[in-house]
Coordinates of C-alpha atoms in Angstrom, one line a residue:
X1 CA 218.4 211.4 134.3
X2 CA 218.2 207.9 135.7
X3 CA 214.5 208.5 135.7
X4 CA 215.0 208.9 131.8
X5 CA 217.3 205.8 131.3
X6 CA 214.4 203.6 133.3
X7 CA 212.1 205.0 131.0
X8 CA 213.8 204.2 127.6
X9 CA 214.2 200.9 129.2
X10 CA 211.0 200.1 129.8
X11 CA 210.3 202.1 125.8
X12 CA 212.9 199.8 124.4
X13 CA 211.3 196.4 126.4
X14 CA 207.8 197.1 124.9
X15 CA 209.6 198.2 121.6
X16 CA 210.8 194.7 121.0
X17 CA 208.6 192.5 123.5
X18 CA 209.8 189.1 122.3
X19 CA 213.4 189.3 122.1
X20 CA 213.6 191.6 125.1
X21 CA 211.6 188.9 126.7
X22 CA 213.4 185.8 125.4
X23 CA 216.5 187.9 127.3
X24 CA 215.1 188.1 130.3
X25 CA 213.9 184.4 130.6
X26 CA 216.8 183.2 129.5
X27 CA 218.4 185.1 132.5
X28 CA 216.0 184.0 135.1
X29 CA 216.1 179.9 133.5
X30 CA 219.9 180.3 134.1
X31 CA 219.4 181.9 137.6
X32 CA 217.1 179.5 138.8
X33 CA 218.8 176.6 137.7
X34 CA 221.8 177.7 139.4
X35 CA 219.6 178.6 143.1
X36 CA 218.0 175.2 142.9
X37 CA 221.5 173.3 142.5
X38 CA 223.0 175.6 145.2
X39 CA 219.6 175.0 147.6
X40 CA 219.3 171.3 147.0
X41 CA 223.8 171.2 148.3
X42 CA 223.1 173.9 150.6
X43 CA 220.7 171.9 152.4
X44 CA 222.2 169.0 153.3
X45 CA 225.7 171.4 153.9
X46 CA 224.9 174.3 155.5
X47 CA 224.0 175.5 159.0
X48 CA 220.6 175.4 159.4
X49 CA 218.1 174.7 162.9
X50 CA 218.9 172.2 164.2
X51 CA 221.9 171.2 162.4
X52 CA 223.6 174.5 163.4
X53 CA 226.9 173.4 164.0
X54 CA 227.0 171.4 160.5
X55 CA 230.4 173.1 160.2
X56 CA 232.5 172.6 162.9
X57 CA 231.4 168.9 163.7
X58 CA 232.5 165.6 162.3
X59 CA 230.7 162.2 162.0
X60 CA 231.1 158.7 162.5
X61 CA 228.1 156.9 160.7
X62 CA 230.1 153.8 160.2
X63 CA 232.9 151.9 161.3
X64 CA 234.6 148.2 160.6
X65 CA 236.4 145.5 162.3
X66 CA 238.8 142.6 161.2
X67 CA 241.0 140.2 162.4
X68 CA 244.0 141.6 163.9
X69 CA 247.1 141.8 161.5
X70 CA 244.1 140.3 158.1
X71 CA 245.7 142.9 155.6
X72 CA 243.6 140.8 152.7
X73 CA 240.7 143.5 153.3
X74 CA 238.2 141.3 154.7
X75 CA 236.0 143.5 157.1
X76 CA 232.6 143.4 158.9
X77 CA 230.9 146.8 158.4
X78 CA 228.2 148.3 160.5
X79 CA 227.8 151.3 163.0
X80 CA 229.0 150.7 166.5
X81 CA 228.3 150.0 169.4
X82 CA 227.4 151.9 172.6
X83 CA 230.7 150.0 174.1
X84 CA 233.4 151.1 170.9
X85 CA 231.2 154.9 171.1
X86 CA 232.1 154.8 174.5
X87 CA 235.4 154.0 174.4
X88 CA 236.7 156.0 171.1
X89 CA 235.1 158.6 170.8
X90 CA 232.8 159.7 174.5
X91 CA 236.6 159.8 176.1
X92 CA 237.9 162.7 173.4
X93 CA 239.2 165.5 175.5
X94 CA 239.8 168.2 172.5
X95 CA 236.2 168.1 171.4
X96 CA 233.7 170.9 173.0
X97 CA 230.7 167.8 172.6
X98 CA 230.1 164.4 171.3
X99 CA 226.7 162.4 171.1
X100 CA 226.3 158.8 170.2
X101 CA 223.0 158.3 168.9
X102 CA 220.9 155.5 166.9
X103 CA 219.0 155.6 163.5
X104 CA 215.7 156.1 163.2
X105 CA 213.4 153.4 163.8
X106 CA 210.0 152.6 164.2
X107 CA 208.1 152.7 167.3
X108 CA 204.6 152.5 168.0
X109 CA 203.6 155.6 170.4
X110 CA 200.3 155.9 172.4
X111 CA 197.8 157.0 175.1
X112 CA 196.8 154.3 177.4
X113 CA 192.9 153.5 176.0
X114 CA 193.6 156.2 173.6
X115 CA 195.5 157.5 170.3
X116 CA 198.2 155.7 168.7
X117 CA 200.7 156.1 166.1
X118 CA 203.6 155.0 164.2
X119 CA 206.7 157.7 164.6
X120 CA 210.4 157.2 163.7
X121 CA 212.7 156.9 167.1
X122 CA 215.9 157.7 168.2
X123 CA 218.1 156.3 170.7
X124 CA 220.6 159.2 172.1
X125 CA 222.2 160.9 175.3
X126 CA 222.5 163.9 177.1
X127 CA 225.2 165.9 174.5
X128 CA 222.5 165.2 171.5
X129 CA 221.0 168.6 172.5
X130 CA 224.4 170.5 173.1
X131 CA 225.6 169.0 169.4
X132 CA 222.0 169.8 168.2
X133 CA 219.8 173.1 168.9
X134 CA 216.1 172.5 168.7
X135 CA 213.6 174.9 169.3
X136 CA 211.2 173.7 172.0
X137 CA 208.1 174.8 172.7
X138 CA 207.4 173.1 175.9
X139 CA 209.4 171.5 178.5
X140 CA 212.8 170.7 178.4
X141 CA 215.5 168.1 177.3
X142 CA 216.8 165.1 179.4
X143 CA 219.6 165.7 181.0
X144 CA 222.4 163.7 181.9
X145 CA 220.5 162.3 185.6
X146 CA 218.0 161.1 183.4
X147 CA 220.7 159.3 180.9
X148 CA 222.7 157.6 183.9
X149 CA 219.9 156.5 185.8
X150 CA 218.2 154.9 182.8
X151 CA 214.9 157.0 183.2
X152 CA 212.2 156.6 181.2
X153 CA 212.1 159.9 179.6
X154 CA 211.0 160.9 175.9
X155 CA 211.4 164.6 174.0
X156 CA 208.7 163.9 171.5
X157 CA 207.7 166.4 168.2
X158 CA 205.0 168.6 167.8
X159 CA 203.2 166.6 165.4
X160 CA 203.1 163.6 167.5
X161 CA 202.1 165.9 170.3
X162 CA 199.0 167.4 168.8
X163 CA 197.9 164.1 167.2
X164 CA 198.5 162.4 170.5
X165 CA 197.2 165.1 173.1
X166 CA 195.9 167.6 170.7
X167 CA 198.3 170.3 172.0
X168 CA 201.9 170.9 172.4
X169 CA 202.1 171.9 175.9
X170 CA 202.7 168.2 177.5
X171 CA 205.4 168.2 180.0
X172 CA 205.0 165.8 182.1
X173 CA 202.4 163.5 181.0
X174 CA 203.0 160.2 179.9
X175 CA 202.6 158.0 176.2
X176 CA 203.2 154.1 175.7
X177 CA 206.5 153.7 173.2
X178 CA 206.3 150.0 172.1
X179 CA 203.9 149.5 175.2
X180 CA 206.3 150.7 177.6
X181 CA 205.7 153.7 179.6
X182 CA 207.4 157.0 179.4
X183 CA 207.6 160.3 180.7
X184 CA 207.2 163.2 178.1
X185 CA 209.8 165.7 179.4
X186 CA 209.8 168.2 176.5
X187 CA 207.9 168.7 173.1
X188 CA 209.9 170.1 169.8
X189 CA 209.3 172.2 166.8
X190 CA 209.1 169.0 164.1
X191 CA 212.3 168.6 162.6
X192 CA 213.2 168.4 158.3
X193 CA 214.1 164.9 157.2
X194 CA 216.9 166.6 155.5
X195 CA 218.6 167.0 158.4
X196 CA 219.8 163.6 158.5
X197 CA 221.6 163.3 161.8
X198 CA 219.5 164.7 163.8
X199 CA 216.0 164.4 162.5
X200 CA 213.5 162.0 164.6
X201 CA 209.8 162.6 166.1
X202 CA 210.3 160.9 169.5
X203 CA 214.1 160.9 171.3
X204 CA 214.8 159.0 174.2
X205 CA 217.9 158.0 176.4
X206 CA 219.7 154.7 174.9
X207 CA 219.8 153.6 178.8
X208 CA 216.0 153.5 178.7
X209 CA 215.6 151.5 175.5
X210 CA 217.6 148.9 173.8
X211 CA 220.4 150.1 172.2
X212 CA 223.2 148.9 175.3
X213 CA 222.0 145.6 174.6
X214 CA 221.7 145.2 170.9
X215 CA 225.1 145.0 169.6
X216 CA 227.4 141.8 168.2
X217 CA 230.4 141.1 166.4
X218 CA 232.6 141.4 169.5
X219 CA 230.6 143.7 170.9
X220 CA 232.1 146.2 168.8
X221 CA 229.2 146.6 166.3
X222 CA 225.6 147.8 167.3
X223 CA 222.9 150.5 166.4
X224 CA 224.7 153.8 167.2
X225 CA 226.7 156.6 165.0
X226 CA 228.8 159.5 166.7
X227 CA 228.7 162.9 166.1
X228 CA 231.8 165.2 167.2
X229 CA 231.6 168.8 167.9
X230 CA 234.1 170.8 167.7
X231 CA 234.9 174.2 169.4
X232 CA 236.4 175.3 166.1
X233 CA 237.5 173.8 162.7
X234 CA 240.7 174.4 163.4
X235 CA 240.4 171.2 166.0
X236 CA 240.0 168.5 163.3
X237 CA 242.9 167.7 163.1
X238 CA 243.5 167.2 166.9
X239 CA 240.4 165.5 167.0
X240 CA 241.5 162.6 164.2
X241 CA 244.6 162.2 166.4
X242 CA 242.7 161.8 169.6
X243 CA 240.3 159.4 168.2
X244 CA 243.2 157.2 166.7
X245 CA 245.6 157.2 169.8
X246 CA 241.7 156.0 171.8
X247 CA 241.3 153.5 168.7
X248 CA 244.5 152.0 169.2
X249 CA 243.7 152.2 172.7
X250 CA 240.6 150.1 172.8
X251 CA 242.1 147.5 170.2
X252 CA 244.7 146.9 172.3
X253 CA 242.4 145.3 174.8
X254 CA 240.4 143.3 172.1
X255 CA 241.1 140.0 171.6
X256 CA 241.8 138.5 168.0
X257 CA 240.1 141.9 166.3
X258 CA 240.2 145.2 166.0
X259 CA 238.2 148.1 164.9
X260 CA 239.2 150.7 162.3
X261 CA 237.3 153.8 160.8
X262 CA 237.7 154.0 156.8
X263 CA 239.0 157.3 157.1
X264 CA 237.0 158.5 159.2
X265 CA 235.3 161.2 161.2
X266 CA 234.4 163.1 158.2
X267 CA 233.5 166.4 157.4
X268 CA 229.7 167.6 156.8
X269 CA 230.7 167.5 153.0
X270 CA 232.6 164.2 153.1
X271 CA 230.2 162.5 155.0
X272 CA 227.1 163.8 153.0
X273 CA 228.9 161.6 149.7
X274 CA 230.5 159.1 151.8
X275 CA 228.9 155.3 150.5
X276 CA 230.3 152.7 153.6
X277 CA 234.3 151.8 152.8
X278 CA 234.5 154.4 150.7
X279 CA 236.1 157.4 150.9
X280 CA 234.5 160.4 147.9
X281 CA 236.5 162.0 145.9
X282 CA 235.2 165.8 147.8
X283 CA 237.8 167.4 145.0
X284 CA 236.0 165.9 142.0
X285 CA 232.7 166.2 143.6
X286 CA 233.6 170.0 143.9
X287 CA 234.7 170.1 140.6
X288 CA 231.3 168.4 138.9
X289 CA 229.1 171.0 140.7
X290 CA 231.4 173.9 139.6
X291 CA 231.4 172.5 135.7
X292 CA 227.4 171.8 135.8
X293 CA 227.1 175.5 137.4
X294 CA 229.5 176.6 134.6
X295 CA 227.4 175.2 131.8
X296 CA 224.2 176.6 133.0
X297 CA 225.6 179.9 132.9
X298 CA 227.9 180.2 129.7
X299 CA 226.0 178.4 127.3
X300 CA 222.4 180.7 127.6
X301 CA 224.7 183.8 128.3
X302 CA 226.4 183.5 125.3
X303 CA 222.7 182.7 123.2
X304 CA 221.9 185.8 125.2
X305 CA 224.8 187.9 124.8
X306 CA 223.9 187.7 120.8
X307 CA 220.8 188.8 121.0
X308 CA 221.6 191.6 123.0
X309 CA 224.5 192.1 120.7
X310 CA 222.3 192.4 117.8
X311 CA 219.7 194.4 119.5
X312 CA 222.1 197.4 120.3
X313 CA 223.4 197.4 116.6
X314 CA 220.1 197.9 115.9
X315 CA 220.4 200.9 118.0
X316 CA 223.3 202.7 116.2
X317 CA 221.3 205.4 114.8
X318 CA 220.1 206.0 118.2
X319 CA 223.3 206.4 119.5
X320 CA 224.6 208.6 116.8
X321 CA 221.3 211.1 117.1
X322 CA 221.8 211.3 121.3
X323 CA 225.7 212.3 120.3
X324 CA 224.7 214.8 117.6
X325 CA 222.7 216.5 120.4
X326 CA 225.6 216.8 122.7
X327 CA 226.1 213.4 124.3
X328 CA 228.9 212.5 125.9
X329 CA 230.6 208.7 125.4
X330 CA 230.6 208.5 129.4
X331 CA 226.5 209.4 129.3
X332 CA 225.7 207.3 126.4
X333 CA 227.2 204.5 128.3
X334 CA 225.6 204.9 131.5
X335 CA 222.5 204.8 129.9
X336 CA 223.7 201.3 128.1
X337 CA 224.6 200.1 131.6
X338 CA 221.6 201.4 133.7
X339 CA 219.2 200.0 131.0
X340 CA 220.7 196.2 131.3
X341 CA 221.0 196.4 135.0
X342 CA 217.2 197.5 134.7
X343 CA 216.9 193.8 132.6
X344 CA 218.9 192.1 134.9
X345 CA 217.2 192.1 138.0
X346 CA 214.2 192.0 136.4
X347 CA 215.5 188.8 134.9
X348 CA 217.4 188.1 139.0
X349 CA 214.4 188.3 140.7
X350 CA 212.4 186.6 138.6
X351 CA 214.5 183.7 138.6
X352 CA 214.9 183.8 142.9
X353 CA 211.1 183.4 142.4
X354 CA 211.3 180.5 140.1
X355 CA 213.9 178.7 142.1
X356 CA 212.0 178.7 144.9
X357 CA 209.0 177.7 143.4
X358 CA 210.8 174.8 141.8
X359 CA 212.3 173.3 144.3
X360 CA 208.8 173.2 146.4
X361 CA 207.1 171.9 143.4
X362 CA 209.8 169.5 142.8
X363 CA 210.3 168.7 146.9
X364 CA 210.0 165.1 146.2
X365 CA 212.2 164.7 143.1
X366 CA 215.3 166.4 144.9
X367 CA 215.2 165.0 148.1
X368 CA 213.3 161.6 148.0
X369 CA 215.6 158.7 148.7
X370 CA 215.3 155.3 149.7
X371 CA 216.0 156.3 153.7
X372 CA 213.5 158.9 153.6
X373 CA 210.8 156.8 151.7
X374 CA 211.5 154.7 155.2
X375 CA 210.5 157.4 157.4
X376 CA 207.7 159.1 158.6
X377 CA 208.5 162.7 159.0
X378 CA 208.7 165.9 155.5
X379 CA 211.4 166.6 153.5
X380 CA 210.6 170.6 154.3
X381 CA 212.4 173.7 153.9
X382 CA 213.5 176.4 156.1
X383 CA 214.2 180.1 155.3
X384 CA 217.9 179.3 156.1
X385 CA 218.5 176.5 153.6
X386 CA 216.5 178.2 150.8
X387 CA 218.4 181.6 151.9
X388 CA 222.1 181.6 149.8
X389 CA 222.6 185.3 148.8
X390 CA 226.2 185.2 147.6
X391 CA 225.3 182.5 145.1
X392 CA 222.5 183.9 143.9
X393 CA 224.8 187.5 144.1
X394 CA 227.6 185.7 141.5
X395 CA 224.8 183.7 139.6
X396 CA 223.6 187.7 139.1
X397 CA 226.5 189.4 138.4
X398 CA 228.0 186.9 136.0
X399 CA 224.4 187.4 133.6
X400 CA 225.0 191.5 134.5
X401 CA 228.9 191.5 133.0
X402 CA 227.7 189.0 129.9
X403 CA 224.8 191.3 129.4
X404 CA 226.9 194.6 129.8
X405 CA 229.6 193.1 127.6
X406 CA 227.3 192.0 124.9
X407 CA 225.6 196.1 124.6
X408 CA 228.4 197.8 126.3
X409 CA 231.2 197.1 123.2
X410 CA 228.9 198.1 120.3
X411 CA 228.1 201.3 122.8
X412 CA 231.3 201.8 123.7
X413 CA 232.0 201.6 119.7
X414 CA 229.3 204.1 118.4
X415 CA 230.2 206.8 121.2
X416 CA 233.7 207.1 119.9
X417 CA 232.0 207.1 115.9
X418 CA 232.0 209.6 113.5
X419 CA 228.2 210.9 114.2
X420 CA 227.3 210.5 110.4
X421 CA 228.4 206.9 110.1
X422 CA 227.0 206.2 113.6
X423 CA 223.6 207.5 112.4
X424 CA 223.9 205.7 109.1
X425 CA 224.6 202.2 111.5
X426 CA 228.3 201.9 110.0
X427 CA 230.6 199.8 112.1

């Protein structure tokens, strides 16, 4: 019997090839715009390598000081420095991890009398890699020895590995960052420029470069950002006490100034629309993405939903002949159902496909910024950020329950019709 209800399907899709076709399209335009909303958030949100623990850590990007007791709102903002990272957030006791580490920056990389390059750098420490989880193919991390002692170590990325060396397996040798010589102790997989925190090509210890010494205002700001990681999100809130009571702490032994955090750590989300002193609105940012999503469904289901509407009433006669011959009102409408779920995923997986395709075509458009026009390294995709199957499961189900609601009422109608009137198309 299903066998039969594929088959008038497929009869009743040739039957009427534009409108059944228009249907499906529409479905898979609303699908896709949906997925590449949800893949463009869910990238920058979600838990992917090597931001795995997106969800249970908070940041620190920025921070500001004033005068002590200036209530007027004048502030110097900047990130901080390896002193106030130190001091307010290294010393939390309720948090499984933190790292302090430096943006990006340039530095040229090389082989003594041989290749050189230009790669993005960061400054960091010993908990980068516990916060973090890369996927190295050689070698290892630097480890806290290293950090103290001020070693010259460097984790460096594949690309700058194979362009340098022409392979990836180069523990252990040595490369020339801004002429200076350093050991490579490990080699990465590259790492996505959407993962913002932790995305470089070559990582080294602050101890070994300059971050200690480049700070100012006080010595309270300099180059470096924290990131905090959790052992669940049930800590946060512990973890916003802790680094107050250390923030009050540290002021306390300022002179003339203080340091204050805007709110601050955030959240994955929070931070992702944070803009320096101020704090996003995370409720009405929600609330946009739920009314866009909204719109992209309703308004083509309901062009859809009349199609389909006028496509079954089309299909009255039909209905009333399959009664005359003995068909039941639960039969008739398992065909209706099994027919538009045929439609739908046809219509589902066709707009996975176009989703995915759009947003690689469109890599540039969706995630180019200012920062990353800065910086060396891909805006690419991995299986786990393009992956979202419960969005794309509602995205589906929603087109499946206009779709069944648009055929199912006229069917649901004609199969409790008189047969003569249902043959004749009365409603």
């Amino acid at each position: 019997m299903i066998r039969f209800y594929i088959q008038q399907a497929i009869y009743h899709l040739r039957e009427n090839p534009v409108v059944s076709w228009i249907s499906v399209l529409g479905t898979a335009l609303s699908i896709c715009m949906i997925m590449v909303i949800v893949i463009t958030l869910r990238v920058r949100t979600a838990d992917c390598e090597p931001e795995v623990n997106r969800s249970r850590s908070l940041y620190v990007p920025n921070m500001s000081y004033r005068a002590k007791g200036d209530l007027s709102g004048s502030s110097a903002n900047s990130s901080m420095s390896v002193q106030t990272g130190r001091e307010c957030f290294k010393a939390l006791t309720t948090a499984e991890a933190v790292t302090l580490a430096s943006n990006p920056g340039k530095v040229r990389v090389s082989l003594p009398a041989g290749a050189k390059l230009s790669a993005d750098m960061v400054q960091t420490d010993e908990d980068f890699w516990q916060v973090f989880r890369f996927r190295f193919l050689d070698g290892k991390p630097f480890t806290t020895a290293d950090v103290s002692s001020g070693l010259p170590r460097a984790v460096i990325a594949a690309s700058v590995a194979r362009r340098l060396f022409g392979r990836t397996d180069v523990s252990g040798q040595h490369v020339e960052l801004n002429h200076v010589d350093f050991q490579v102790c490990g080699v990465v997989a590259d790492v996505s420029m959407l993962a913002t925190d932790a995305y470089a090509q070559v990582w080294i210890p602050y101890t070994a470069g300059n971050a200690e010494a480049n700070s100012w205002g006080y010595n309270l700001m300099g180059p470096m950002r924290a990131v905090i990681l959790a052992r669940s999100r049930a800590d946060f809130p512990a973890i916003r006490e802790e680094c107050e009571r250390l923030r009050q702490k540290y002021n306390d032994a300022q002179e003339g100034v203080e340091v204050f955090y805007r709110g601050q750590p955030d959240t994955q989300f929070t931070h992702l629309y944070r803009t320096w002193s101020q704090e996003p609105d995370v409720q009405g940012v929600v609330l946009r993405y739920v009314v866009v999503m909204l719109i992209l469904l309703i308004v083509p289901a309901i062009n859809l939903s009349s199609m389909t509407l006028s496509r079954m009433r089309r299909r009255m006669a039909e209905i009333g002949v399959r009664k005359a011959f003995g068909a039941t009102a639960n039969e008739l409408m398992r065909q209706v159902f099994l027919e538009n779920l045929l439609l739908t995923c046809l219509a589902g997986l066709l707009g996975l496909a176009l989703s995915y395709a759009a947003t690689f075509v469109l890599n540039g458009f969706l995630f180019g910024n200012s920062t990353n026009a800065y910086l060396a390294g891909e805006t690419s995709l991995t299986a786990g950020a393009l992956l979202s199957p419960w969005i794309f499961l509602a995205a589906f189900l929603f087109c499946l329950l206009m779709n069944l609601l648009s055929a199912g009422i006229p069917a649901w109608r004609a199969s409790r019709m008189n047969i003569v009137e249902a043959i004749n198309g009365k409603r």
